[in-house]
XYZ file of C-alpha atoms in Angstrom:
459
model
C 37.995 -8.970 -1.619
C 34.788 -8.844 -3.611
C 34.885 -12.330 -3.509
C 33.538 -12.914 -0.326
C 29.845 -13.429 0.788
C 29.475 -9.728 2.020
C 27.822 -7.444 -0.359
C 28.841 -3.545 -2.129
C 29.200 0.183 -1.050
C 27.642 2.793 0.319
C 25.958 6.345 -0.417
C 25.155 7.838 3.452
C 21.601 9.156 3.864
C 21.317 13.184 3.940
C 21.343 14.778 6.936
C 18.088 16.050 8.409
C 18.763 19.809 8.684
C 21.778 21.924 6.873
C 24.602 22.616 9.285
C 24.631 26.319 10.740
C 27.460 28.978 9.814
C 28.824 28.370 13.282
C 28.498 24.938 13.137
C 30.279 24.650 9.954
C 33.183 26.552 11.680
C 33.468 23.730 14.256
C 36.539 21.738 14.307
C 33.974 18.664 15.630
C 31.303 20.007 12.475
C 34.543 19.832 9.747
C 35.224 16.480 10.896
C 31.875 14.974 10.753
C 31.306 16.842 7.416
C 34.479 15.564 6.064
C 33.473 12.116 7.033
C 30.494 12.407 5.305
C 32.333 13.407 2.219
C 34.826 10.727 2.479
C 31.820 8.041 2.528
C 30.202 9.614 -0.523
C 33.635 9.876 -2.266
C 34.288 6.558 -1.502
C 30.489 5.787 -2.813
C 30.774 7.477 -6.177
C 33.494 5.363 -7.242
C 30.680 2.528 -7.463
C 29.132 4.061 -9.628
C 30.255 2.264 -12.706
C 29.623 -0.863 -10.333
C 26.857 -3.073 -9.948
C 24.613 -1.591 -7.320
C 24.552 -4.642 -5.563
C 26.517 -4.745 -2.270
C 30.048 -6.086 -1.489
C 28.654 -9.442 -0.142
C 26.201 -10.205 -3.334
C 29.293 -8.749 -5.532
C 31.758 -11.284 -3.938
C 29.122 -13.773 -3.880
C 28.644 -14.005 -7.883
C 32.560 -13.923 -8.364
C 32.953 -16.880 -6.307
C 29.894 -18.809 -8.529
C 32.055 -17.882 -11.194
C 35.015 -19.559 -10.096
C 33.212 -22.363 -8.929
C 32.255 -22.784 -12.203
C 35.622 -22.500 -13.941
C 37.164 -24.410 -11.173
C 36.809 -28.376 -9.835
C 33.820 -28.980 -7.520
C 36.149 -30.038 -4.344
C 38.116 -26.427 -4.313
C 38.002 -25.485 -0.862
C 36.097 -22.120 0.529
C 38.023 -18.804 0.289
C 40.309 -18.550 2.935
C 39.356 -16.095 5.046
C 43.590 -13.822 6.652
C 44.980 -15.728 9.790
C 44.217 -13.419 12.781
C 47.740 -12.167 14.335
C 48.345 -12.100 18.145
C 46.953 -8.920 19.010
C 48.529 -6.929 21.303
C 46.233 -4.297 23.857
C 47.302 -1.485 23.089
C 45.612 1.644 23.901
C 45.383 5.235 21.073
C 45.556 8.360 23.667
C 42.564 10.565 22.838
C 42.915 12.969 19.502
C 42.912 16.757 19.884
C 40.364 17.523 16.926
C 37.890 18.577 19.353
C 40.172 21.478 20.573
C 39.821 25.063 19.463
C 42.617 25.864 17.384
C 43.382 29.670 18.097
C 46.115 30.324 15.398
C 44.796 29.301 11.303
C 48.118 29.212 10.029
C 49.266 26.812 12.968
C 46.268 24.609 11.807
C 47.298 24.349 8.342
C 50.703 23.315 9.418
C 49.269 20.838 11.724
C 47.128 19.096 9.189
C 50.159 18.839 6.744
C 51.966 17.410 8.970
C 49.057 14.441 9.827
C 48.628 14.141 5.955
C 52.623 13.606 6.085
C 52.270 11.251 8.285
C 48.910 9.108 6.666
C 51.282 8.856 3.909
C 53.776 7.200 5.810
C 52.482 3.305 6.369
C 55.232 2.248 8.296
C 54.243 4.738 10.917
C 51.226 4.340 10.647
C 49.036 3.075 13.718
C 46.632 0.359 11.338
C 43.433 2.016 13.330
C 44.223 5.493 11.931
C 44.378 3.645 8.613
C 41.020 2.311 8.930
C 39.442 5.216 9.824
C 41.830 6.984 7.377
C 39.876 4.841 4.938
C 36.172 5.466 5.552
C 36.803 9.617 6.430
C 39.010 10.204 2.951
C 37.991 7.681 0.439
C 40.678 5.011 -1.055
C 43.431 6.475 -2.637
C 44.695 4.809 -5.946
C 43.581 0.600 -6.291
C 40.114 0.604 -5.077
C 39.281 -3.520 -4.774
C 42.821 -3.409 -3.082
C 41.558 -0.914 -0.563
C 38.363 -2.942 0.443
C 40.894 -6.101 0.487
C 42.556 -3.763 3.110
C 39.509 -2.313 4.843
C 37.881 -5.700 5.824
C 41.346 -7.172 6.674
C 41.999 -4.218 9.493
C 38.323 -4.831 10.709
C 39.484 -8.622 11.272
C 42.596 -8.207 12.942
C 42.450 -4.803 14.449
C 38.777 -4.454 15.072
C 37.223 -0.824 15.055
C 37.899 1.834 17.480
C 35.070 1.392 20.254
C 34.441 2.651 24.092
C 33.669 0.281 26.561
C 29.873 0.373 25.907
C 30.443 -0.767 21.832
C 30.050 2.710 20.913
C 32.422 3.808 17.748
C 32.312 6.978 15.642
C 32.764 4.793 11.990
C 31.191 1.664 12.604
C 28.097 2.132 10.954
C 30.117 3.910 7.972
C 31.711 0.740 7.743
C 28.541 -1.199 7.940
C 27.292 0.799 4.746
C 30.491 1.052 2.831
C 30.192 -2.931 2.617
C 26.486 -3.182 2.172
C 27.117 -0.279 -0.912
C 24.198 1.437 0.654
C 22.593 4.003 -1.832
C 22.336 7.859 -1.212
C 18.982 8.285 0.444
C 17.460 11.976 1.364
C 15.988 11.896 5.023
C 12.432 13.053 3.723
C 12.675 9.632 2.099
C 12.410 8.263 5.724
C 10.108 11.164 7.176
C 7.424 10.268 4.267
C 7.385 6.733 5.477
C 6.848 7.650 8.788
C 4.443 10.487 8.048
C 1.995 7.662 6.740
C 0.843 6.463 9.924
C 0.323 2.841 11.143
C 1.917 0.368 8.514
C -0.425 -3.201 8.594
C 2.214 -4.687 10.726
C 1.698 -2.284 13.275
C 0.249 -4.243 15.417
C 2.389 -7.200 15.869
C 5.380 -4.464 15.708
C 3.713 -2.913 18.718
C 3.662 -6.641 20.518
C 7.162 -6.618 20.388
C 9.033 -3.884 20.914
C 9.107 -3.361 24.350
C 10.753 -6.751 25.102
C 13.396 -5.510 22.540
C 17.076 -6.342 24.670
C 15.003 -5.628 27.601
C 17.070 -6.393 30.332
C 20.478 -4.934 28.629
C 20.574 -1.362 30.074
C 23.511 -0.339 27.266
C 20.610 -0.589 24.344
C 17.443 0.934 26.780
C 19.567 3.793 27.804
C 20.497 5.011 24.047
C 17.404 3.563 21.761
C 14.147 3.798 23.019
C 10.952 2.410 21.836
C 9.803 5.043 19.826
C 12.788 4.931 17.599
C 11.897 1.106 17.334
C 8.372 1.625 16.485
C 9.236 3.907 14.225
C 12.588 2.305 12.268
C 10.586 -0.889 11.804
C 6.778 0.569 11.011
C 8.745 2.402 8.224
C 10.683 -1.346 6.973
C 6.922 -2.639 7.247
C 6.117 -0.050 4.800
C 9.182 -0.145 1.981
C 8.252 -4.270 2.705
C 4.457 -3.603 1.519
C 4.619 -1.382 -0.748
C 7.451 -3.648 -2.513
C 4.705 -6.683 -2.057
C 1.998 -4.368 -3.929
C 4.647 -3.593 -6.761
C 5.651 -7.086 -7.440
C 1.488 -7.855 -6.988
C 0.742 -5.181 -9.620
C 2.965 -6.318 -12.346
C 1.759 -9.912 -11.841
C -1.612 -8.888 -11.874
C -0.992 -7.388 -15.097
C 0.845 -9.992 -17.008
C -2.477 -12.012 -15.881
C -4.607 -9.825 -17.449
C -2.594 -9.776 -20.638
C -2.597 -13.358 -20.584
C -6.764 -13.700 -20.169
C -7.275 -11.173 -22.474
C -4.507 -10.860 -25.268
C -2.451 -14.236 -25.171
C -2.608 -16.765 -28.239
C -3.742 -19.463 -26.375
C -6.443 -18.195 -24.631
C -8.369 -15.861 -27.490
C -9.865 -18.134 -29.469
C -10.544 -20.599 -25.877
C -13.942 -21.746 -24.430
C -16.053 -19.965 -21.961
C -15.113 -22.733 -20.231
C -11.210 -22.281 -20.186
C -10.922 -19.132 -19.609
C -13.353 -19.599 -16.236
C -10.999 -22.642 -15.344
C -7.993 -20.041 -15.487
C -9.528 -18.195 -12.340
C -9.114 -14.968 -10.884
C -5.427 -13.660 -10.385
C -4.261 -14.805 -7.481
C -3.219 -12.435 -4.201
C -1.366 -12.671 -1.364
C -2.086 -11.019 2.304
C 0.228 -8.229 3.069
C 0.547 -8.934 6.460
C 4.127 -10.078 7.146
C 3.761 -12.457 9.545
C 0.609 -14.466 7.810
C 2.359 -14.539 4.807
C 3.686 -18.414 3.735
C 6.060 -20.318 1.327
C 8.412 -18.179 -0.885
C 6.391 -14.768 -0.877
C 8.080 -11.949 1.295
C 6.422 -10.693 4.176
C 6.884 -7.119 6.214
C 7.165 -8.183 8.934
C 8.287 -11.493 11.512
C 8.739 -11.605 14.925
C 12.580 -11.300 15.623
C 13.075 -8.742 12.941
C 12.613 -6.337 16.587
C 16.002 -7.620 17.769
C 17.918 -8.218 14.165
C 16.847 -4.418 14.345
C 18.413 -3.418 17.442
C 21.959 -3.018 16.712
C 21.680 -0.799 13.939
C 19.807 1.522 15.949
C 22.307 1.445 18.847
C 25.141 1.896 16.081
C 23.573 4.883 13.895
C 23.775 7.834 14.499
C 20.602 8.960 12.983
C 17.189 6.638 12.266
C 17.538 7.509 8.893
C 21.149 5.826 8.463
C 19.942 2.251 10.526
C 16.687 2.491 8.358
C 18.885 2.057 4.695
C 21.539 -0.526 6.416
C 18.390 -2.263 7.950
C 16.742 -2.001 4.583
C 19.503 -3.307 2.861
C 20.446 -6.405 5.266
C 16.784 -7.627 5.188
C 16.231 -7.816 1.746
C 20.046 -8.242 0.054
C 21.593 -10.672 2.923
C 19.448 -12.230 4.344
C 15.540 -11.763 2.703
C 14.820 -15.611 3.527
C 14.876 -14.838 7.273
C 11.887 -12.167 6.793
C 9.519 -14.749 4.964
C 6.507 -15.860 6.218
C 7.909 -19.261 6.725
C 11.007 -18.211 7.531
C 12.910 -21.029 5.401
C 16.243 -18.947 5.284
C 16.424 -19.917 9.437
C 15.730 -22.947 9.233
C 17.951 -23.920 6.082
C 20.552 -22.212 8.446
C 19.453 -24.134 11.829
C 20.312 -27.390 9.650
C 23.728 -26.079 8.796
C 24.256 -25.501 12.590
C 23.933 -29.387 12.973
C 25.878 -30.383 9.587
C 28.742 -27.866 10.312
C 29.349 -28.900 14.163
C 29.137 -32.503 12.990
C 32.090 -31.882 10.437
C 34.026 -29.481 13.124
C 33.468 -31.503 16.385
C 32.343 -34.886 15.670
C 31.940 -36.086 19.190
C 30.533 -33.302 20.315
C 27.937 -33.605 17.625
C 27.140 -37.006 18.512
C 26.496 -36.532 22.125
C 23.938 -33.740 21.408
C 22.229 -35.668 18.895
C 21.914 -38.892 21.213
C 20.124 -35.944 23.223
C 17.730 -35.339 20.611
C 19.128 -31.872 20.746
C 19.136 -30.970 17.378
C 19.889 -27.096 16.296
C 15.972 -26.033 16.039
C 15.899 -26.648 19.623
C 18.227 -23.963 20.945
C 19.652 -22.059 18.305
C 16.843 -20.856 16.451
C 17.056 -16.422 18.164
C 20.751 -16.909 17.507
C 20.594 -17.325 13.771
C 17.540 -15.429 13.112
C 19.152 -12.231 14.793
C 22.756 -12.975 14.204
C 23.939 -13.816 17.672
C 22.286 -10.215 19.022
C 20.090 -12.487 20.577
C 23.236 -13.311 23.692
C 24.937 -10.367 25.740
C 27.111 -8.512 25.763
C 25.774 -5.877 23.036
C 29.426 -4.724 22.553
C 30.520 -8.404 21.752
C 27.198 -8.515 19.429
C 28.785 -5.271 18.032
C 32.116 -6.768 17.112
C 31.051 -10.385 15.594
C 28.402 -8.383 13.225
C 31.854 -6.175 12.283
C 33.381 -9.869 11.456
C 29.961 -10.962 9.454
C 29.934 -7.318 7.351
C 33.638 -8.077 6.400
C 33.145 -11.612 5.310
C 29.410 -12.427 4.874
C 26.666 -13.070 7.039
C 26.359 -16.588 6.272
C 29.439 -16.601 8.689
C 27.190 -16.510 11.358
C 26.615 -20.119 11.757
C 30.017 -21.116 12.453
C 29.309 -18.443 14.854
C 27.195 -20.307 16.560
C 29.271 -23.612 16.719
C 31.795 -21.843 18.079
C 29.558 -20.906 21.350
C 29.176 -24.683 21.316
C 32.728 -25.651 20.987
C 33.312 -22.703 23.561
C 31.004 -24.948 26.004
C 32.250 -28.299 24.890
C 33.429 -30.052 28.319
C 30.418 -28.554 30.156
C 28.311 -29.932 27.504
C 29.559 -33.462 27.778
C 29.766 -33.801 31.400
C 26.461 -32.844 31.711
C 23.434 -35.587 31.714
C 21.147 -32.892 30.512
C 22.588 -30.347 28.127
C 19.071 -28.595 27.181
C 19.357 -26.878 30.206
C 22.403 -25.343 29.714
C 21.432 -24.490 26.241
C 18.420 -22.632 27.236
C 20.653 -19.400 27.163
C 23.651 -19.385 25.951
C 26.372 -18.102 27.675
C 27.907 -13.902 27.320
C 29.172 -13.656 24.202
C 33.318 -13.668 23.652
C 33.643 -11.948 20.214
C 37.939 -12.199 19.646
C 37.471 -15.714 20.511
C 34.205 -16.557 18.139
C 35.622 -14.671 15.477
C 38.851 -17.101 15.805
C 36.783 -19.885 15.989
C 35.286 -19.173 12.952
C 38.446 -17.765 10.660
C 40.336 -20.790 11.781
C 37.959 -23.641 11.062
C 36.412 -22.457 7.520
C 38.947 -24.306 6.045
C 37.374 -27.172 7.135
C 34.003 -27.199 5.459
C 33.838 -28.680 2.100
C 33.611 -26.483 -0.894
C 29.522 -27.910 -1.014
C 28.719 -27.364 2.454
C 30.035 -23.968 2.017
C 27.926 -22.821 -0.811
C 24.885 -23.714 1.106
C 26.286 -21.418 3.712
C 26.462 -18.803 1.715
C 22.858 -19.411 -0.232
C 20.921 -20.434 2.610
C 19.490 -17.052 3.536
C 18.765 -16.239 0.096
């Protein structure tokens, strides 16, 4: 398991405000509270880990096979996906008053009695056994297992994508770090970030005709979430400027070379050299705080939280672990990724391939939203919901097979047609099960090299 692309644990943010007596006599207040628990417990056994998350974790492994191993091994195979069956969990009691203690004790022996039993065990109530009490016992076996049920039995969601552990999940495999609310109320506090601006410019187009995400997030919370990101961004940028600008000054000043130099050198060295902190302006390999599409990468983790505070550290955490080339200046991590669109469909579905490049329809063209947001780009948001479930399990560099799988998905109305750019304007709704399958089932395909640029391209 932590050889896949996806990255490390979690530690849940605090809470805002401490629960009140009555609250903490709630059935509904125990449970949440002994979900939180179960996340930290689960957290704390990282802690003689590397802090790095499951994906960057699984990532290194794999280099270190690859190293030990011949140079035509073929990518990790990701479980076959079973036939699954619909079948519908009837709706749990904990919400009900429980008039009698002693009853309530038997009860919950009884439901530990039966967690222990994994024949009779529904696999959902494992996963969400998982993330509410920890692992129990082999804990790399217990990720194996936690990413395999997200696979094959998805997680438990209503019809608008909503589900009580996804996000849990989402920060159990990015090993997100314990990080007190104030944390996030002090970046807020400070006002207006230098992004601000171009932030402003695009959040109100955010999913703006998808009335599941304008109904639970509003633009506020978007301001907000990603004028905070544009702050942790700069004042990252001013760190890493600070230390240079010191090991620049040690160098003019107390280096070998240069204290016994001409005038005349030491001018030629120059001034240390600075960058603009404005995301967007910012070019090459230096980091910006902000690019336009970061709005929409955004906009599931708000819809999935359950607080600002826990889609600000997953956010955090995605941005600048999985995928920190897509938030450059020059964006190089999207288009490394749009040329893997064209290599990858040309290795899955040759002819398909060829007709779209005698087109001159090359990935830059149409897929560009669709790999810098991960698909969130194409309704439905549920759909969105359950691919990014796929791309936490097994790495986000997944995502591109994503996409040819939307293309494979139109194949026959792509080669019929004399024009295909106009049918790749928008792609059509979104048909997670299907694109996950796609995906799973045709990794085997891509050579061992083609594969590690997958998963290094958004580095």
């Amino acid at each position: 398991m932590t050889n896949s692309p996806i990255k490390h644990p979690l530690h849940l943010p605090a809470s805002t405000a401490a629960p009140t007596e009555h609250q903490l006599r709630s059935p509904k207040s125990s449970r949440g509270l002994r979900k939180l628990h179960s996340a930290h417990q689960l957290s704390s056994n990282y802690a003689a880990l590397n802090t790095t998350s499951l994906i960057s974790q699984q990532r290194q492994q794999q280099q270190q096979r690859n190293t030990s191993a011949s140079h035509t091994a073929p990518p990790p195979q990701i479980p076959p996906l079973p036939i699954l069956s619909s079948h519908h969990r009837t709706r749990s009691n904990s919400d009900a008053v429980v008039p009698n203690v002693a009853s309530n004790a038997s009860t919950s022996r009884k439901m530990t009695a039966a967690r222990k039993s994994p024949a009779s065990q529904d696999p959902r109530d494992e996963l969400e056994g998982l993330v509410r009490q920890g692992p129990q016992g082999d804990l790399q076996a217990k990720l194996a297992r936690l990413r395999y049920l997200v696979l094959c039995e998805g997680l438990l969601a209503d019809g608008d994508g909503m589900s009580q552990s996804r996000i849990y999940v989402w920060l159990i495999l990015l090993n997100a770090p314990a990080m007190p609310t104030d944390s996030y109320l002090d970046l807020i506090r400070r006002g207006a970030s230098p992004a601000y601006s171009k932030i402003r410019n695009d959040t109100f187009r955010t999913l703006a005709t998808n009335p599941l995400f304008k109904r639970r997030v509003s633009e506020a919370s978007l301001i907000r979430l990603l004028n905070a990101i544009a702050w942790k961004l700069h004042d990252a940028k001013i760190e890493r400027l600070g230390d240079s600008t010191k090991v620049n000054a040690a160098n003019e000043l107390g280096s070998p070379e240069l204290q016994h130099a001409s005038t005349v050198v030491k001018h030629a060295q120059g001034p240390p050299t600075t960058t603009a902190t404005d995301g967007s302006e910012a070019g090459g390999t230096e980091p910006g705080i902000y690019v336009q599409g970061m709005n929409v990468l955004c906009a599931p983790f708000l819809y999935a939280a359950r607080s600002e505070a826990e889609a600000f550290v997953a956010f955090h955490l995605f941005v600048t672990r999985e995928c920190p080339g897509y938030v450059r200046g020059a964006m190089d991590g999207v288009h490394k990724g749009l040329a893997l669109v064209d290599k990858c469909l040309a290795i899955i579905d040759p002819k398909l391939s060829a007709y779209l490049q005698s087109k001159h329809m090359k990935a830059e063209l149409y897929a560009f939203a669709s790999v810098l947001t991960m698909c969130a780009c194409t309704p439905p948001l549920p759909e969105v919901l359950q691919i990014w479930d796929f791309l936490f399990a097994y790495g986000p560099h997944l995502n591109i097979l994503c996409i040819c799988a939307q293309l494979v998905i139109m194949r026959e109305t792509l080669l019929t047609s004399p024009s295909p750019t106009k049918l790749l304007r928008a792609f059509p709704p979104l048909q997670a099960k299907l694109i996950i399958e796609f995906a799973a089932s045709n990794l085997r395909k891509i050579p061992a090299d083609v594969y590690e640029e997958l998963v290094h391209h958004a580095e």
